[in-house]
XYZ file of C-alpha atoms in Angstrom:
250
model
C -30.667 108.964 216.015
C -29.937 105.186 215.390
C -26.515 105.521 213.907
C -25.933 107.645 216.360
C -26.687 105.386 219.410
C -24.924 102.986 217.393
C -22.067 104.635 217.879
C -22.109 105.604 221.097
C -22.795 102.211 221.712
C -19.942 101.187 220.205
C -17.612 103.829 221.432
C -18.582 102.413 225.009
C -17.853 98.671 223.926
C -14.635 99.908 222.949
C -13.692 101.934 226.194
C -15.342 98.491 228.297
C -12.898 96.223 226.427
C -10.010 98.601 226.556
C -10.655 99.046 230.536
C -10.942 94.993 230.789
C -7.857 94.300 229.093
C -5.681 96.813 231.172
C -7.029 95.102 234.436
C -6.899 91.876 232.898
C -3.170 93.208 232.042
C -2.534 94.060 235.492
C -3.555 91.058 236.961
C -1.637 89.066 234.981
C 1.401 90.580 236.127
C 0.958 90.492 239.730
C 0.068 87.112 239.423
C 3.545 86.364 237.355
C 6.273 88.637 239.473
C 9.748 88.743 238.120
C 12.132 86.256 239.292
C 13.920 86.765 242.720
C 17.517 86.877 240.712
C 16.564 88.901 237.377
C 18.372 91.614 237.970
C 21.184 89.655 239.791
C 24.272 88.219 237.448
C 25.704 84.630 237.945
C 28.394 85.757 239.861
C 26.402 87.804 242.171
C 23.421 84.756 242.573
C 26.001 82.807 243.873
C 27.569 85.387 246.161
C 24.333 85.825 247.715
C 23.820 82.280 248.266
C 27.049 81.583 249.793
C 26.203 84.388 252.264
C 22.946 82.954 253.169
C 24.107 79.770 253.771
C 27.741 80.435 256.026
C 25.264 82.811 258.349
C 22.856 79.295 259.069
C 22.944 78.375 262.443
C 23.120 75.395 261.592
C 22.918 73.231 259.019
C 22.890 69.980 257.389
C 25.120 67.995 254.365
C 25.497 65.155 251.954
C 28.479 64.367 250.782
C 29.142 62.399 247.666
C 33.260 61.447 246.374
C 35.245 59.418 245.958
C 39.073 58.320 247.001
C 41.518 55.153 246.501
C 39.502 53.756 248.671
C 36.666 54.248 246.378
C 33.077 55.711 247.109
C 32.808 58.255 249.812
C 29.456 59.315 251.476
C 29.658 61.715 254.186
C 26.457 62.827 256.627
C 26.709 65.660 258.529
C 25.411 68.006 260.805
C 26.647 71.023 261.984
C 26.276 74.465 263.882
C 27.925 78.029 264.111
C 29.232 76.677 267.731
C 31.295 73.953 266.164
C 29.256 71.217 267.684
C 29.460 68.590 264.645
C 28.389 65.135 264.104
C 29.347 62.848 260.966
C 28.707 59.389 259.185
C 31.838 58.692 257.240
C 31.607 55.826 254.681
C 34.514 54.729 252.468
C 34.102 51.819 249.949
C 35.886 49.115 251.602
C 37.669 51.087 254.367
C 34.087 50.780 256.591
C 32.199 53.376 258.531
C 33.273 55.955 261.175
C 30.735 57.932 263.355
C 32.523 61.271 264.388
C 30.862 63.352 267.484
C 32.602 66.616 268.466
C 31.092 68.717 271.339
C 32.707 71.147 273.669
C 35.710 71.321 271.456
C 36.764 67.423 271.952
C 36.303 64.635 269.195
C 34.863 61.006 269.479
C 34.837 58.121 267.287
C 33.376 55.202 266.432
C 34.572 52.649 264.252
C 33.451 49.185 262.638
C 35.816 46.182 262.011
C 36.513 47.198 258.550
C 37.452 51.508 259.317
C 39.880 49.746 262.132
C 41.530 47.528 259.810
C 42.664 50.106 257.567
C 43.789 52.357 260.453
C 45.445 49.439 261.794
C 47.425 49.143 258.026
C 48.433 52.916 258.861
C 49.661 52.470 262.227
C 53.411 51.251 261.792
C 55.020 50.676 264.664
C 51.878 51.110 266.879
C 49.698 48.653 264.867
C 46.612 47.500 266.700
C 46.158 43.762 267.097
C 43.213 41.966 266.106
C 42.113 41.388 270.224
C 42.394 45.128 269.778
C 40.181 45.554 266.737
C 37.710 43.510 268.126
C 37.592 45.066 271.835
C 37.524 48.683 269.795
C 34.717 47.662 267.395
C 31.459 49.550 267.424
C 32.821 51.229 270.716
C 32.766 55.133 271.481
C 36.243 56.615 271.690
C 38.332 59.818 271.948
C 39.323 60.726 268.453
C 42.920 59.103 268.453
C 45.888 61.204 267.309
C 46.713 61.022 263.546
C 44.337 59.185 262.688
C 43.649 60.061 258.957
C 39.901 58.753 258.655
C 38.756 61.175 261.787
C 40.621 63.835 260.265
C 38.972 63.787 256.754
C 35.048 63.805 258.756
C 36.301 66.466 261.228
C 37.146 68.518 258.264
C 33.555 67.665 257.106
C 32.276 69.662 259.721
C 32.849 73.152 258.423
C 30.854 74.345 255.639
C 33.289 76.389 254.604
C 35.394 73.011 253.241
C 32.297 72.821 250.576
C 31.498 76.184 250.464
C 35.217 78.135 249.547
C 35.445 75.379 246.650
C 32.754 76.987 244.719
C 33.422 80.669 246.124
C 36.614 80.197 244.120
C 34.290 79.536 241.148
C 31.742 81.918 241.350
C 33.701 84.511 238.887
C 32.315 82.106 235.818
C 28.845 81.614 237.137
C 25.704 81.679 234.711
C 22.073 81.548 235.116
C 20.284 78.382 233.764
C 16.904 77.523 234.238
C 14.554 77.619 237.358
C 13.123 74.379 238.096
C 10.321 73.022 240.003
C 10.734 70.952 243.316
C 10.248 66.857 242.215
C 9.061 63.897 243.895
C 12.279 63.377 245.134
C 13.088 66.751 246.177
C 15.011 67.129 249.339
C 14.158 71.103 249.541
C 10.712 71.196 248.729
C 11.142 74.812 246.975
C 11.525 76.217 243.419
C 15.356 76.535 242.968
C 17.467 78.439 240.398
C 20.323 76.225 238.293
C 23.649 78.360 237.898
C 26.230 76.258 235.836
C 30.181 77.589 235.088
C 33.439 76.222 233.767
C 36.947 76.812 235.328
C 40.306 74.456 234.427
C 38.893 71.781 236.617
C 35.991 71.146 234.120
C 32.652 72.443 234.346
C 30.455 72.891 237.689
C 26.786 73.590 238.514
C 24.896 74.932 241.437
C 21.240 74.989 242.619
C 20.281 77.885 244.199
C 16.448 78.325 246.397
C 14.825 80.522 244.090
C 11.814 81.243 247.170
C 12.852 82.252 250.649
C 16.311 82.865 252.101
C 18.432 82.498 248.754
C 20.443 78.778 250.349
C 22.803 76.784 248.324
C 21.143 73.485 247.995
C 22.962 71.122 245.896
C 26.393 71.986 244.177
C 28.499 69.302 241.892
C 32.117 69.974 241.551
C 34.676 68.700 238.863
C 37.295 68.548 241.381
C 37.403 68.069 245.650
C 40.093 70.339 245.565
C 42.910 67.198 246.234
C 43.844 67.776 242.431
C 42.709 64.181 241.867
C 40.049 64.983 239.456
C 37.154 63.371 241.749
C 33.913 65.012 241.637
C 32.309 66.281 244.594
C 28.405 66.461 245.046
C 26.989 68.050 248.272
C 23.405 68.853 249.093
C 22.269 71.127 251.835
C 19.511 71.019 254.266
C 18.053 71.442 257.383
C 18.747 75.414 257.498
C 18.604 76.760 261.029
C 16.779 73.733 262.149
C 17.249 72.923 266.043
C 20.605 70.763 266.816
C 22.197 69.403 269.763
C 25.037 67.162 270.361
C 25.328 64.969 273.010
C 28.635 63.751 274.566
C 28.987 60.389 273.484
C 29.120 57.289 276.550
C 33.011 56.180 276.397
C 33.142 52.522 276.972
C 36.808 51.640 276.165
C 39.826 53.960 277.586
């Protein structure tokens, strides 16, 4: 009878163990669930984040260039409404604030922005009584004038986001990374990377929630000047308002 309880003894060690690693198995998994974008291709990763992100009510980006003028940082804020603020900066060229509600455009300059417009004027040239009685002062958008017309463009998405929809053919899937320190999102995010004519171009993609763009680096603004363009997106469907500005100078 020994041997035999032996092996029945054993026989149920067997089926225990057996039974332990299956649910030990199972757990496993459900604690480790396939990626969101497995099954998804580059191209399609990025479709589906450019969708996400152009159905935001509103949301917010960093711009990063560059121009003759040299560096360009752009702030901006933006809803589905077209209400639109923006903090132009240009190297030398100075700052412009840009406000558009209710379809009309405000600025507002420092010495530096008016200086260069002033270079651009011609004819109409403003005076340096009329730099210094503009400066720092709330204004409707004047007509032509190229520096308002670069951050008004800021304000559609779609400036940022058609660049890379043009790219999205050679997308591939890189490596999911973990939010940093430094991390503007806050979320797990998916790296897609491709190469076109223009060099090669990568995209960072929220790998938890809605599927948002969050950062994308382009070889090229789309000016043919070879100038990369960085933007990073934020503030998805967060509450915005704009308010008309005070005018102080007519």
């Amino acid at each position: 009878m020994r041997p035999l309880a032996r092996t029945t003894t054993a026989a149920l060690s067997t089926v225990t163990a057996l039974a332990l690693t299956a649910a030990c198995g199972t757990l496993i998994d459900d604690e480790r669930p396939a990626a969101p974008y497995a099954r998804l291709t580059g191209p399609e990763v990025v479709n589906k984040a450019l969708a996400a992100t152009r159905s935001t009510k509103s949301v917010r980006m960093a711009v990063e260039t560059t121009s003759a003028e040299g560096p360009v940082s752009a702030f901006v804020a933006t809803d589905v409404r077209g209400a639109c603020t923006v903090t132009l900066s240009m190297g030398a060229a100075g700052t412009l604030e840009l406000v558009r509600t209710e379809g009309t455009v405000y600025t507002r300059s420092d010495a530096a922005m008016l200086r260069e417009d002033a270079a651009q004027d011609g004819p109409r040239k403003k005076t340096a009584a009329d730099i210094e009685k503009l400066t720092g002062r709330w204004v409707k958008a004047p007509t032509g004038d190229p520096h308002a017309k670069l951050a008004e463009r800021y304000c559609d998405r779609e400036t940022f986001l058609g660049l890379l929809a043009h790219k999205s053919g050679t997308a591939r899937k890189g490596k999911t990374t973990t939010p940093g320190p430094d991390s503007t999102s806050g979320v797990t995010a998916l790296t897609v990377n491709g190469r076109t004519d223009e060099g090669t171009w990568t995209a960072s993609i929220a790998a938890e929630g809605r599927p948002y763009l969050l950062r994308t680096r382009l070889p090229d603004d789309a000016g043919g000047t070879g100038r990369p363009l960085t933007v990073e997106f934020s503030g998805f469907n967060e509450p915005f308002s704009v308010k008309k500005p005070q005018i102080s100078v007519s």
